[in-house]
Short mmCIF file of C-alpha atoms and ligand atoms in Angstrom, two decimals:
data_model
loop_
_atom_site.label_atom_id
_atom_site.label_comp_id
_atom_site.label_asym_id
_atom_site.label_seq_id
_atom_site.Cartn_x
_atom_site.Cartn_y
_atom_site.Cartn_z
CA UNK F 9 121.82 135.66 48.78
CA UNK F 10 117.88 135.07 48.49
CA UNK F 11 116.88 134.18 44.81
CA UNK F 12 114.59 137.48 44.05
CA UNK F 13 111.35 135.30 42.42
CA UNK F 14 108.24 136.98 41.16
CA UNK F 15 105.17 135.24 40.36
CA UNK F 16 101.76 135.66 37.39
CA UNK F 17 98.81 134.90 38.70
CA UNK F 18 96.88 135.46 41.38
CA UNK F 19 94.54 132.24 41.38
CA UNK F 20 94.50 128.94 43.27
CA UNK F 21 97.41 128.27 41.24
CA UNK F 22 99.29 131.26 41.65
CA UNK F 23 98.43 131.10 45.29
CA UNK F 24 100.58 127.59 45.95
CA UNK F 25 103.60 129.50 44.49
CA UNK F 26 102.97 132.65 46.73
CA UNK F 27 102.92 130.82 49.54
CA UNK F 28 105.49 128.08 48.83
CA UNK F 29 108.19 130.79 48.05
CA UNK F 30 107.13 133.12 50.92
CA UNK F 31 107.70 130.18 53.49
CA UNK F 32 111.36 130.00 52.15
CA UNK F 33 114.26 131.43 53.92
CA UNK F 34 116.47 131.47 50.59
CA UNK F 35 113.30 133.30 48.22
CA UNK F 36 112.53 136.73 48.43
CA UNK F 37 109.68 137.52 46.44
CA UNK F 38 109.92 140.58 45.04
CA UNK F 39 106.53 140.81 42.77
CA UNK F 40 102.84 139.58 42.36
CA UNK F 41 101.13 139.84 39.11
CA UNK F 42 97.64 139.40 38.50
CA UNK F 43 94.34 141.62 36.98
CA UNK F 44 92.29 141.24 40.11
CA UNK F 45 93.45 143.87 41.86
CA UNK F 46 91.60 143.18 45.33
CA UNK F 47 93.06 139.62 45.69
CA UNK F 48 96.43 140.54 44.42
CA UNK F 49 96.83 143.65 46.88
CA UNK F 50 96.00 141.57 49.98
CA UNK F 51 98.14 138.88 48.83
CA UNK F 52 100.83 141.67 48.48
CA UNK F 53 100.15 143.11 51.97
CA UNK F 54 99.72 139.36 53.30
CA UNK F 55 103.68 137.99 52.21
CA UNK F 56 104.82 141.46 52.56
CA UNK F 57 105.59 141.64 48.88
CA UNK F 58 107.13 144.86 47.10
CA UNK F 59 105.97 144.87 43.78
CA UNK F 60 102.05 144.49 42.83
CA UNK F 61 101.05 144.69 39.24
CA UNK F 62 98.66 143.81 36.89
CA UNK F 63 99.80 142.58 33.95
CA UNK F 64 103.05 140.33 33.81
CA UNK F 65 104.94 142.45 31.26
CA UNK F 66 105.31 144.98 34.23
CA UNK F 67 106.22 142.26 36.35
CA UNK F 68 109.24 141.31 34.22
CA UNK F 69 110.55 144.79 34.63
CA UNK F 70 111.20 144.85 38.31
CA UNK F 71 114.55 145.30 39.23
CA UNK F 72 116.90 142.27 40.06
CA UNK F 73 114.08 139.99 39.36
CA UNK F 74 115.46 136.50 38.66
CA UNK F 75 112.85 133.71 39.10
CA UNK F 76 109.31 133.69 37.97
CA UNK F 77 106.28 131.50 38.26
CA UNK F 78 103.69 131.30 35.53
CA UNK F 79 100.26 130.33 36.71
CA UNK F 80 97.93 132.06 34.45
CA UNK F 81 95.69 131.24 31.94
CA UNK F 82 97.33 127.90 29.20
CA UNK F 83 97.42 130.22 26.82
CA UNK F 84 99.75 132.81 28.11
CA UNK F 85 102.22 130.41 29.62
CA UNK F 86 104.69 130.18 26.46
CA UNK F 87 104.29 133.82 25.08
CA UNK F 88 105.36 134.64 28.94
CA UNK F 89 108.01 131.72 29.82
CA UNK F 90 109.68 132.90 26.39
CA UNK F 91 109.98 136.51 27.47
CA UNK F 92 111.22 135.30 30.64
CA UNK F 93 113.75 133.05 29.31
CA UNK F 94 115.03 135.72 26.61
CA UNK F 95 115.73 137.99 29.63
CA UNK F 96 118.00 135.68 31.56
CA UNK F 97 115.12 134.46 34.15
CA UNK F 98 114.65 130.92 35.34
CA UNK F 99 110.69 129.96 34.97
CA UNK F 100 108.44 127.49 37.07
CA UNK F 101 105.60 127.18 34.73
CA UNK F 102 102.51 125.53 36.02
CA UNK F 103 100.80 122.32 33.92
CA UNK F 104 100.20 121.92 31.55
CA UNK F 105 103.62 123.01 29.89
CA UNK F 106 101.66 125.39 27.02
CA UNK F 107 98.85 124.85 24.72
CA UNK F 108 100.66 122.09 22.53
CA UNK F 109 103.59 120.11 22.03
CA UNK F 110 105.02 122.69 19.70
CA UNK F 111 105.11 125.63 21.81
CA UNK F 112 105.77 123.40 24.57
CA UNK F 113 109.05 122.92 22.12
CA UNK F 114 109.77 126.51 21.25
CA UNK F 115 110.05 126.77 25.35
CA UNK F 116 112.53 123.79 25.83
CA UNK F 117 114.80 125.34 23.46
CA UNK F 118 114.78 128.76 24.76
CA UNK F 119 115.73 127.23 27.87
CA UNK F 120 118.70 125.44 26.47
CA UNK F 121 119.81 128.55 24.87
CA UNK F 122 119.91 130.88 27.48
CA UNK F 123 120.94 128.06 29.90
CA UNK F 124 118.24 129.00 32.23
CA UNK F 125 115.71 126.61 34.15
CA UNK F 126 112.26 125.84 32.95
CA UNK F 127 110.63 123.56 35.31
CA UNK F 128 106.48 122.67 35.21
CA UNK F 129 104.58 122.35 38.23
CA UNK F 130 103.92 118.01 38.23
CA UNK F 131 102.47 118.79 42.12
CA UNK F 132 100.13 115.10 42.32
CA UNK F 133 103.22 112.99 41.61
CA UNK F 134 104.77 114.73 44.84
CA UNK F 135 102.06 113.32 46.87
CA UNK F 136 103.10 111.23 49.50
CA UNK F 137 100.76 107.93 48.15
CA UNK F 138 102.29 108.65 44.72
CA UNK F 139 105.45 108.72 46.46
CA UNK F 140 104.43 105.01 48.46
CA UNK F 141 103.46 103.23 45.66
CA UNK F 142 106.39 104.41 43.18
CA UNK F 143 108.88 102.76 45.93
CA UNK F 144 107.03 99.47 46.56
CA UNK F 145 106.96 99.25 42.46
CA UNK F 146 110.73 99.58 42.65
CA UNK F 147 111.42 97.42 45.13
CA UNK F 148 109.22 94.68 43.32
CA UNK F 149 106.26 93.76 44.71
CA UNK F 150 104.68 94.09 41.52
CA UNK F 151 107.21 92.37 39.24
CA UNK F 152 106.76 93.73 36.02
CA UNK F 153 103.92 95.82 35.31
CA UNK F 154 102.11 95.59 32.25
CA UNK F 155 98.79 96.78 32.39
CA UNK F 156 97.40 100.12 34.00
CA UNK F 157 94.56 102.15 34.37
CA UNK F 158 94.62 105.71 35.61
CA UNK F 159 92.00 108.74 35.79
CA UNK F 160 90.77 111.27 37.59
CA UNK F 161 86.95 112.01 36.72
CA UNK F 162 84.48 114.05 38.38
CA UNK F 163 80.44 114.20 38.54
CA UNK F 164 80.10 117.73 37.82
CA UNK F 165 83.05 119.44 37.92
CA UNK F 166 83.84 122.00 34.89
CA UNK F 167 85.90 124.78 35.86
CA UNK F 168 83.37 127.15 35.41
CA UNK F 169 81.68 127.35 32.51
CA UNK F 170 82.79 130.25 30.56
CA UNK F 171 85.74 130.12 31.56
CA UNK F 172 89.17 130.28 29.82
CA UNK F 173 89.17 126.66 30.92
CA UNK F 174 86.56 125.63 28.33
CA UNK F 175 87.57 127.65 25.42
CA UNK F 176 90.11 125.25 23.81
CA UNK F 177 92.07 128.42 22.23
CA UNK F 178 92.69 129.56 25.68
CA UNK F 179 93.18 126.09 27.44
CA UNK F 180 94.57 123.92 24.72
CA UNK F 181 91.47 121.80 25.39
CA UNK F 182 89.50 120.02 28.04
CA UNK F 183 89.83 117.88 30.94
CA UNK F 184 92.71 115.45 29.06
CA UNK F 185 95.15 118.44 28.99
CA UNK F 186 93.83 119.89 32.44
CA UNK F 187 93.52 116.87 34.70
CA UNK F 188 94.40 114.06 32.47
CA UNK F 189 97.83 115.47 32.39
CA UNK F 190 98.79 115.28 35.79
CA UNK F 191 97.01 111.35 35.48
CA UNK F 192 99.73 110.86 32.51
CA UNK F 193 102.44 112.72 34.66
CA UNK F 194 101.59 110.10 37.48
CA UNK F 195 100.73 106.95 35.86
CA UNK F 196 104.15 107.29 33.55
CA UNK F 197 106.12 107.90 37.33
CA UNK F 198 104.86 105.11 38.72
CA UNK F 199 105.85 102.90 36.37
CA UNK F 200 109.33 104.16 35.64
CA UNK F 201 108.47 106.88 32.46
CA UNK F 202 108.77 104.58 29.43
CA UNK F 203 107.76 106.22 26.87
CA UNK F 204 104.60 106.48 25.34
CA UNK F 205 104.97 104.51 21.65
CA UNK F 206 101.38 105.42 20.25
CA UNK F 207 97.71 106.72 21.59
CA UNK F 208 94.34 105.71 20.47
CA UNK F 209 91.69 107.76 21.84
CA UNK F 210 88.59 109.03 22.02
CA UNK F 211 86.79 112.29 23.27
CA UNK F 212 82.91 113.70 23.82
CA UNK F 213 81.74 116.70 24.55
CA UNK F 214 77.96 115.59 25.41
CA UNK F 215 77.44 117.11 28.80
CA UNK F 216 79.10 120.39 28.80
CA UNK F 217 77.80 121.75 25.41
CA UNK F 218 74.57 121.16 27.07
CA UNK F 219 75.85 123.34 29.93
CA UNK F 220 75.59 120.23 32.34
CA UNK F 221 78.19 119.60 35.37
CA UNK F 222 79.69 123.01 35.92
CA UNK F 223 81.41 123.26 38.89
CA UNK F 224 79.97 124.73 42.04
CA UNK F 225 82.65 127.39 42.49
CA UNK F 226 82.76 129.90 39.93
CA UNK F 227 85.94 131.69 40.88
CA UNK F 228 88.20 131.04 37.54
CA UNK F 229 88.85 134.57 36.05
CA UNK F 230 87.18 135.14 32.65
CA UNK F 231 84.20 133.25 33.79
CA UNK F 232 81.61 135.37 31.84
CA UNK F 233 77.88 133.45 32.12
CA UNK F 234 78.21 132.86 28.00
CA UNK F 235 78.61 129.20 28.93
CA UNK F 236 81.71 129.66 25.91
CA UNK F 237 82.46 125.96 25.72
CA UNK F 238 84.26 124.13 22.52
CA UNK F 239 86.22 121.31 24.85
CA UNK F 240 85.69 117.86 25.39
CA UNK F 241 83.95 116.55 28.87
CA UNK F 242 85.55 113.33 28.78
CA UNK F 243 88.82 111.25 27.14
CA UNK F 244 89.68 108.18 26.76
CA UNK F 245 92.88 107.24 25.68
CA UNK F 246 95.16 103.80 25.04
CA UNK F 247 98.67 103.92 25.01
CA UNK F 248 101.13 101.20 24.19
CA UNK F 249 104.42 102.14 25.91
CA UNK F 250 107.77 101.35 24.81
CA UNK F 251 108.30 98.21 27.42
CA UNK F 252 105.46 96.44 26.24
CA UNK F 253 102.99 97.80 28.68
CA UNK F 254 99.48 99.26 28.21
CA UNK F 255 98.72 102.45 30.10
CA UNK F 256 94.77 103.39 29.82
CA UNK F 257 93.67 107.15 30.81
CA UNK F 258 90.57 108.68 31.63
CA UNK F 259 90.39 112.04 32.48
CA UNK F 260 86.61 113.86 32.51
CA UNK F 261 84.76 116.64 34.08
CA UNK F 262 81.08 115.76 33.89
CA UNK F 263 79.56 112.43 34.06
CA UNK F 264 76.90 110.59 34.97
CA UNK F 265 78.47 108.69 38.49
CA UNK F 266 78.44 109.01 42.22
CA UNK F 267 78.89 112.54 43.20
CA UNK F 268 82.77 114.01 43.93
CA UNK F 269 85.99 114.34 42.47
CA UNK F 270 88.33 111.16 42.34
CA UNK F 271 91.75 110.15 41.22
CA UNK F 272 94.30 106.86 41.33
CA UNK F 273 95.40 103.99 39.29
CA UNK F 274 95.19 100.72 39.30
CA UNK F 275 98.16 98.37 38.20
CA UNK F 276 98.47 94.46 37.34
CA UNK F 277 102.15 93.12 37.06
CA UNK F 278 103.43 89.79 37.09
CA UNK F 279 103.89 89.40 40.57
CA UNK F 280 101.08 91.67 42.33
CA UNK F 281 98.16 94.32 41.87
CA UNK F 282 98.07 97.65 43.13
CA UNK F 283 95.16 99.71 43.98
CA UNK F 284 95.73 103.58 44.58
CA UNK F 285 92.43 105.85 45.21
CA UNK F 286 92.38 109.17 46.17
CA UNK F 287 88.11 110.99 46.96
CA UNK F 288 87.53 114.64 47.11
CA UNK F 289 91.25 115.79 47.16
CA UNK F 290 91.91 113.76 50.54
CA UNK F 291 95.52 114.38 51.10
CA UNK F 292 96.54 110.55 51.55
CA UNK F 293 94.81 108.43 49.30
CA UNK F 294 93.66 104.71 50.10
CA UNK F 295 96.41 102.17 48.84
CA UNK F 296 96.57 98.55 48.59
CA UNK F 297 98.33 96.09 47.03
CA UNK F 298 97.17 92.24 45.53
CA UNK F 299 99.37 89.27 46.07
CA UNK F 300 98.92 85.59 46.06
CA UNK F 301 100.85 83.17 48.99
CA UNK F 302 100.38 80.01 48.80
CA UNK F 303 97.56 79.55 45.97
CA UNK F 304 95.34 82.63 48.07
CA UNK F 305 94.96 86.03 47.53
CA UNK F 306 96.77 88.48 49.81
CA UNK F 307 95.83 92.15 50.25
CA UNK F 308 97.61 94.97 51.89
CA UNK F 309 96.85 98.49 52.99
CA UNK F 310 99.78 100.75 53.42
CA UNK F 311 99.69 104.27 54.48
CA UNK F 312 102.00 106.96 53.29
CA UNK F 313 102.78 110.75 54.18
CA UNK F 314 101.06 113.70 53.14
CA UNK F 315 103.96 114.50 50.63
CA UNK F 316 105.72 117.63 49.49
CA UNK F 317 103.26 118.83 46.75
CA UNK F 318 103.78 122.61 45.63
CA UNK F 319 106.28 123.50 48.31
CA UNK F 320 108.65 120.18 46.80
CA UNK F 321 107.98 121.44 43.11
CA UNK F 322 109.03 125.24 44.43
CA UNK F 323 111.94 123.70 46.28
CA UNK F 324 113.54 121.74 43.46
CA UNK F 325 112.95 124.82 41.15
CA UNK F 326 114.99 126.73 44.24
CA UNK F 327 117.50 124.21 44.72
CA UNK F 328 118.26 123.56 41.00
CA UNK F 329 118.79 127.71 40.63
CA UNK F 330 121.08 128.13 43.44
CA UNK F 331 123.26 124.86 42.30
CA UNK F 332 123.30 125.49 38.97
CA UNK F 333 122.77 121.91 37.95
CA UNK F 334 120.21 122.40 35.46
CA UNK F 335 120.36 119.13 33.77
CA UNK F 336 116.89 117.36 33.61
CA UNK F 337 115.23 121.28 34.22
CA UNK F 338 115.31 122.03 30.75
CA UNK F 339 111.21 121.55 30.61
CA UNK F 340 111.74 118.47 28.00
CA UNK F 341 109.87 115.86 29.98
CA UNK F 342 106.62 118.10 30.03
CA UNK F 343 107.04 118.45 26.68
CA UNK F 344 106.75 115.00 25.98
CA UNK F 345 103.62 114.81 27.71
CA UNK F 346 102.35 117.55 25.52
CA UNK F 347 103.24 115.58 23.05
CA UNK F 348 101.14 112.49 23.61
CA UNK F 349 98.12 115.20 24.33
CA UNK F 350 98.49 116.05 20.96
CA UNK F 351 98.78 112.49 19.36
CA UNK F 352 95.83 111.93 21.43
CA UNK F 353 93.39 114.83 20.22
CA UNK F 354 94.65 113.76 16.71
CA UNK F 355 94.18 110.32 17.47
CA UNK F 356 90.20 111.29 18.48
CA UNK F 357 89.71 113.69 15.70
CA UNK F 358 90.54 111.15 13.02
CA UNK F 359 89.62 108.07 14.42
CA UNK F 360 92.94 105.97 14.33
CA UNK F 361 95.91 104.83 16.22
CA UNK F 362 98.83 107.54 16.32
CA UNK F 363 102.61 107.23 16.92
CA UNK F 364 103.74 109.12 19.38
CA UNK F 365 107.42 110.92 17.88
N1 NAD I 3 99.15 122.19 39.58
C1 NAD I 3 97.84 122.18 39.85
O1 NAD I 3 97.35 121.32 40.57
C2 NAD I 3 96.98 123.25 39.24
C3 NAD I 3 95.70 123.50 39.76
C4 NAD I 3 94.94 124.53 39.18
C5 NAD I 3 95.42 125.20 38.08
N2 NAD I 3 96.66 124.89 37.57
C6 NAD I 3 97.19 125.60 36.39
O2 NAD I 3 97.55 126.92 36.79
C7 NAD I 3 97.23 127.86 35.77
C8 NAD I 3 96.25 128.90 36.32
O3 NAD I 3 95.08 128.23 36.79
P1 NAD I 3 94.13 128.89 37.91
O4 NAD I 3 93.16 127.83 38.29
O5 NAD I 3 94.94 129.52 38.97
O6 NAD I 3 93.41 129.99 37.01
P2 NAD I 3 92.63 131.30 37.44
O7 NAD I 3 91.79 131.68 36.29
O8 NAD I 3 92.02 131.11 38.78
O9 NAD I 3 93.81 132.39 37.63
C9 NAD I 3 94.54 132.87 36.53
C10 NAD I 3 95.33 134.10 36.95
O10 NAD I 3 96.05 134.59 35.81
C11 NAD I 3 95.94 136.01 35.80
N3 NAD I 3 96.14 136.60 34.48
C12 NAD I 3 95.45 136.41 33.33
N4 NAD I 3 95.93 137.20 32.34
C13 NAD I 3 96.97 137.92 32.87
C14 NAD I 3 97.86 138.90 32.37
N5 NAD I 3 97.78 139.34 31.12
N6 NAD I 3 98.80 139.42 33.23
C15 NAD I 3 98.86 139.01 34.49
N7 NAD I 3 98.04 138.07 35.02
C16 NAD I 3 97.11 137.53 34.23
C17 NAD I 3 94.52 136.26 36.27
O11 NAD I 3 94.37 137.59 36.64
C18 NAD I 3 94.45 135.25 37.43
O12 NAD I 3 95.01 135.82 38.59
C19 NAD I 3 96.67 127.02 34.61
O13 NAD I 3 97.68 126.73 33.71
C20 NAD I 3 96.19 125.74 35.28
O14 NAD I 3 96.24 124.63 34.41
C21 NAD I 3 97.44 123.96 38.14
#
C-alpha cells in the first residue's frame, strides 16, 4: 500500500517535496497546502493531487492522511510538526528543525512519544561532492582532520527583504540559521559528527539594515516592500569539537565580494588537504585534495555524481515509514544543530565563548 503523504507549502521548498513524492511509486499524495492559491491549484492539477487547501490545519484533516512535509515559514514548523505528531503522522520537516533548540526539543520528544518519524530536510549533505569527499575522508587520505573552514556566503543575496526570512521572530534569525545550517549540517558530516564542545561567534547586521544586497528574486511569500529586517547579514562562528578539532563557519547574505552565491569547505588533516567549492548552485562542485610524495606537493581533482538531494531525503523519510525502523528518525540530530545556533547567537550577543550542552 502507497504511504498517503500530504505536504505545507507551496514554495521552492515545498516544491522539492511535491515533486520528490509524486515521482514515487510507493507515495500517493493525497494533499497540497499553501495560501497562494494560483501556484497551489496548478501544482494540484500538475501531480494530479486530490486535496488543495490553504491553510495546513485543513490539510491535517484529510482522510487517511499519514505523512506530511513541512516547508513553510521557520516559525510554523513546530506548532505544525507537533499537531502532526499528536495525530499519529510521521513529519519531514524542512531546515532548519524550528526556531530554536527548545522547540526543536519539544518536537524530538513528541516524536518519541507517539513513536512516529520526524526527519529534517539536510538536502546539501546528499550532494554527490559531499558524498565524494565524506568517503575519501574515511578511507584516509586526510589522516586526521583537525582544522576546517566551511561557508556559504553570497554578494547580495537576502531572501527578499521583507520577508519572513528577515524578521528573526518568523525565521529564528539570519543567514547562520538559514544557510549556515546546512554549512554546520555538512562540515560536521564530513568529518564524522563529533560534537560541537563550545561556539564563539560573532554577527553584523551592517548591510541589510541599510536595505543593501537583497536578492534579485522577490518570490518569498510575505515579502511586503517594508524592508522589515532585525537579522544578522553575516556570522562568524568558532567551534572546538569534541576530538580536538576546530570547525570555523561563515554563513552571510550580503557582502562586499565577487558577485554570486558560493559554498564548500576546506579541510587540513595530518596527512592531506581538501578543497571542496561549489559557484552559483552548480550541481557538482570543484574538489581537490593536497598531498605531499616525496618532499612535493601533490594535488588531485576528483569528480563525483550529481547526488540524491531532495528525492534521497524524501526516500529515507519513505523507506524509514514503510520499515518501521525509526531509530536515528527521531529529529535529535537537527536538534543538536539548533542547539549550537543558539550557543552561537548567545555567544555573539554577549561577547564570550559558550558551551555547547
Ligand atoms: N532545504 C533547502 O535547501 C531549503 C531551501 C529553501 C527553503 N528551505 C526551507 O523551507 C521552508 C520554506 O521556505 P521557502 O523558501 O519555500 O519559503 P516560501 O516563503 O517561498 O514558501 C512558504 C510557503 O508556506 C506557506 N504557508 C505560510 N503560512 C501557511 C499556513 N498558515 N498554512 C499553509 N501554508 C502556509 C506559504 O503559503 C508558502 O507556500 C523554510 O523553513 C526554509 O528554511 C529549505
Amino acid at each position: 500500500m502507497a504511504v498517503k503523504v500530504g505536504v505545507v507549502g507551496v514554495g521552492w521548498a515545498g516544491q522539492q517535496h511535491i515533486k520528490a513524492y509524486s515521482a514515487r511509486e510507493d507515495v500517493d499524495l493525497v494533499g497540497i497546502a499553501g495560501l497562494e492559491a494560483q501556484t497551489r491549484e496548478q501544482l494540484a492539477a500538475e501531480f494530479g493531487v486530490a486535496h488543495s487547501v490553504a491553510r495546513w490545519e485543513d490539510l491535517l484533516e484529510v482522510d487517511g492522511l499519514e505523512a506530511i512535509s513541512v516547508a513553510v515559514p521557520t516559525f510554523l514548523h513546530a506548532p505544525i510538526a507537533l499537531a502532526a505528531l499528536e495525530r499519529g503522522l510521521h513529519v519531514l520537516c524542512e531546515k532548519p528543525i524550528a526556531l530554536n533548540g527548545d522547540e526543536a526539543q519539544q518536537m524530538v520528544a513528541a516524536a518519541r512519544s507517539a513513536g512516529r518519524v520526524l526527519d529534517v530536510a539536510f538536502n546539501h549533505r546528499r550532494r554527490g561532492d559531499v558524498q565524494k569527499l565524506r568517503g575519501l575522508i574515511e578511507d584516509g587520505r586526510l589522516g586526521r582532520p583537525y582544522y576546517t573552514k566551511a561557508w556559504w556566503l553570497r554578494r547580495t543575496g537576502i531572501p527578499t527583504l521583507g520577508s519572513w526570512f528577515t524578521q528573526s521572530s518568523l525565521a529564528g534569525g539570519g543567514p547562520l540559521v538559514d544557510i549556515g545550517v546546512h554549512v554546520l549540517d555538512y562540515a560536521l558530516f564530513l568529518l564524522g559528527n563529533p560534537a560541537v564542545k563550545s561556539v564563539s561567534a560573532s554577527t553584523y547586521d551592517l548591510l541589510g539594515t541599510n536595505g543593501f544586497g537583497g536578492s534579485r528574486e522577490s518570490s518569498k511569500s510575505g515579502a511586503n516592500g517594508d524592508a522589515a529586517f532585525d537579522v544578522e547579514d553575516l556570522a562568524t562562528v568558532f567551534m572546538r569539537l569534541e576530538d580536538g578539532g576546530t570547525l570555523l563557519l561563515e554563513a552571510s547574505w550580503a557582502m562586499h565580494r565577487a558577485d554570486g552565491d558560493q559554498f564548500g569547505a576546506t579541510l587540513y588533516g595530518t596527512e592531506g588537504g581538501a578543497e571542496w567549492y561549489v559557484d552559483d548552485y552548480v550541481p557538482v562542485g570543484s574538489l581537490k585534495l593536497f598531498g605531499d610524495k616525496d618532499g612535493s606537493a601533490t594535488t588531485q581533482s576528483f569528480r563525483a555524481d550529481i547526488g540524491g538531494g531532495h528525492p534521497e531525503v524524501v526516500a529515507d523519510f519513505v523507506a524509514a515509514i514503510r520499515s518501521g525502523d525509526w531509530a536515528g528518525h527521531d529529529g535529535r540530530a537537527a536538534a543538536q544543530l539548533a542547539r549550537v545556533v543558539d550557543a552561537a547567537y548567545l555567544s555573539a550577543a554577549e561577547e564570550r565563548e559558550i558551551s555547547v550542552s
